[in-house]
Every structure is written in C-alpha cells, then in structure tokens.
C-alpha cells in the first residue's frame, strides 16, 4: 500500500513540475523595432508601450496568448494595437489576461 502511495506521489509531483516548466518556459519574444529612435518596452509581461524620439507617428503592436493556451494550444494568440501617437508620446496596448504577452514591436507611419 505504501509503495502505491509513493508511486502516485512521485507521478503527481513529476506531472506538476513538467506542467510548470511548460508554462514558465514559454518566455516572450524580445522587442523588435523598425525605426532608429523608436523603442518598445514590455510592462509586467502584460502590456507594452512604444515611444519615438523623432517626429513620426507610431503605434505599438502586441501579440498575446489566450489564457487557455497554457494548456497546450500554442497557436491560440491574438494581436492588439495601441493608440497612434506622435513624437515623444507613448502608445499603449494591454493583453486581456496578466502574463500572456508574447511579442511587442513598433509600427511607424510617415503620413
């Protein structure tokens, strides 16, 4: 009886550690920015903002993972864009669920 309980405890512990490793191992991609003088920054792995130090219109674009994607669906992402900002102003965008930010970058517009 004790060996059965030990086997169940070991199996449960191993499954828990593997599951936590899958969730924690999915690190977000680093920021990618297209224009010199522009940058994008993640905030708490939930939102991001962009800022340009030139006279250009810009917008932050983020990709978030759905909350149910933690359970094995890696394709379940959605895109969100921030407000269009000018010059030194910031463009912000946030994911629906904390900790689901995957990618963030700056889009610039010359009009």
Tab-separated table of C-alpha atoms in Angstrom:
chain	number	residue	atom	x	y	z
A	1	UNK	CA	0.000	0.000	0.000
A	2	UNK	CA	2.822	2.397	0.857
A	3	UNK	CA	4.604	1.765	-2.428
A	4	UNK	CA	1.419	2.547	-4.351
A	5	UNK	CA	1.030	5.846	-2.484
A	6	UNK	CA	4.694	6.681	-3.100
A	7	UNK	CA	4.326	5.945	-6.823
A	8	UNK	CA	1.245	8.160	-7.019
A	9	UNK	CA	3.023	10.984	-5.166
A	10	UNK	CA	6.068	10.748	-7.444
A	11	UNK	CA	3.871	10.708	-10.568
A	12	UNK	CA	1.843	13.692	-9.357
A	13	UNK	CA	4.988	15.640	-8.464
A	14	UNK	CA	6.583	14.905	-11.834
A	15	UNK	CA	3.460	15.963	-13.723
A	16	UNK	CA	3.251	19.176	-11.700
A	17	UNK	CA	6.886	20.036	-12.368
A	18	UNK	CA	6.560	19.306	-16.076
A	19	UNK	CA	3.412	21.416	-16.318
A	20	UNK	CA	5.060	24.315	-14.502
A	21	UNK	CA	8.082	24.026	-16.777
A	22	UNK	CA	5.895	24.301	-19.857
A	23	UNK	CA	4.137	27.409	-18.523
A	24	UNK	CA	7.279	29.111	-17.230
A	25	UNK	CA	9.441	28.071	-20.173
A	26	UNK	CA	7.360	29.953	-22.730
A	27	UNK	CA	9.259	33.235	-22.467
A	28	UNK	CA	8.066	36.200	-24.517
A	29	UNK	CA	9.974	37.233	-27.612
A	30	UNK	CA	12.171	40.296	-27.304
A	31	UNK	CA	11.001	43.620	-28.689
A	32	UNK	CA	11.561	44.292	-32.354
A	33	UNK	CA	11.604	47.872	-33.531
A	34	UNK	CA	11.861	49.084	-37.070
A	35	UNK	CA	12.973	52.724	-36.903
A	36	UNK	CA	16.003	54.331	-35.266
A	37	UNK	CA	14.938	56.497	-32.347
A	38	UNK	CA	11.891	54.305	-31.633
A	39	UNK	CA	11.618	51.656	-28.958
A	40	UNK	CA	9.063	49.307	-27.462
A	41	UNK	CA	9.050	48.178	-23.852
A	42	UNK	CA	7.114	45.417	-22.089
A	43	UNK	CA	5.484	46.087	-18.725
A	44	UNK	CA	4.918	43.158	-16.337
A	45	UNK	CA	4.554	40.707	-19.238
A	46	UNK	CA	1.004	42.003	-19.684
A	47	UNK	CA	1.218	45.256	-21.653
A	48	UNK	CA	3.692	47.244	-23.730
A	49	UNK	CA	4.286	50.783	-24.890
A	50	UNK	CA	6.223	52.405	-27.707
A	51	UNK	CA	7.943	55.758	-27.810
A	52	UNK	CA	9.765	57.578	-30.601
A	53	UNK	CA	12.154	60.478	-30.166
A	54	UNK	CA	11.630	61.745	-33.693
A	55	UNK	CA	8.724	63.470	-35.357
A	56	UNK	CA	6.978	60.382	-36.610
A	57	UNK	CA	3.608	58.776	-35.942
A	58	UNK	CA	3.949	55.412	-34.261
A	59	UNK	CA	1.854	52.662	-32.738
A	60	UNK	CA	2.715	49.711	-30.530
A	61	UNK	CA	1.602	46.290	-31.756
A	62	UNK	CA	1.479	43.361	-29.356
A	63	UNK	CA	0.687	39.674	-29.608
A	64	UNK	CA	-0.966	37.981	-26.634
A	65	UNK	CA	-1.673	34.374	-25.784
A	66	UNK	CA	-5.216	33.332	-24.831
A	67	UNK	CA	-5.473	32.159	-21.209
A	68	UNK	CA	-6.459	28.660	-22.286
A	69	UNK	CA	-3.323	28.364	-24.418
A	70	UNK	CA	-1.390	27.490	-21.247
A	71	UNK	CA	-2.909	24.053	-21.509
A	72	UNK	CA	-1.188	23.074	-24.744
A	73	UNK	CA	-2.566	25.227	-27.594
A	74	UNK	CA	0.422	27.233	-28.784
A	75	UNK	CA	-1.438	28.654	-31.823
A	76	UNK	CA	-4.022	30.487	-29.723
A	77	UNK	CA	-2.765	34.074	-29.943
A	78	UNK	CA	-4.335	37.391	-30.850
A	79	UNK	CA	-2.976	40.777	-31.881
A	80	UNK	CA	-3.765	44.141	-30.365
A	81	UNK	CA	-2.633	47.652	-31.356
A	82	UNK	CA	-2.227	50.749	-29.228
A	83	UNK	CA	-3.269	54.303	-29.948
A	84	UNK	CA	-1.473	56.209	-32.718
A	85	UNK	CA	0.951	58.621	-31.037
A	86	UNK	CA	3.130	61.457	-32.289
A	87	UNK	CA	6.741	62.318	-31.467
A	88	UNK	CA	7.585	61.673	-27.771
A	89	UNK	CA	4.120	60.487	-26.754
A	90	UNK	CA	3.577	56.863	-25.822
A	91	UNK	CA	1.316	54.327	-27.467
A	92	UNK	CA	-0.020	51.686	-25.028
A	93	UNK	CA	-1.678	48.297	-25.508
A	94	UNK	CA	-2.546	45.575	-22.995
A	95	UNK	CA	-3.448	41.903	-23.075
A	96	UNK	CA	-6.730	40.646	-21.627
A	97	UNK	CA	-5.091	38.337	-19.083
A	98	UNK	CA	-1.958	39.046	-16.973
A	99	UNK	CA	1.262	37.346	-18.029
A	100	UNK	CA	0.227	36.497	-21.591
A	101	UNK	CA	2.324	38.992	-23.605
A	102	UNK	CA	4.273	37.193	-26.344
A	103	UNK	CA	5.646	39.834	-28.732
A	104	UNK	CA	5.786	43.622	-28.934
A	105	UNK	CA	7.030	45.991	-31.645
A	106	UNK	CA	6.680	49.494	-33.057
A	107	UNK	CA	4.888	50.350	-36.284
A	108	UNK	CA	5.746	53.766	-37.731
A	109	UNK	CA	3.762	55.888	-40.179
A	110	UNK	CA	5.214	58.727	-42.214
A	111	UNK	CA	1.938	60.486	-43.040
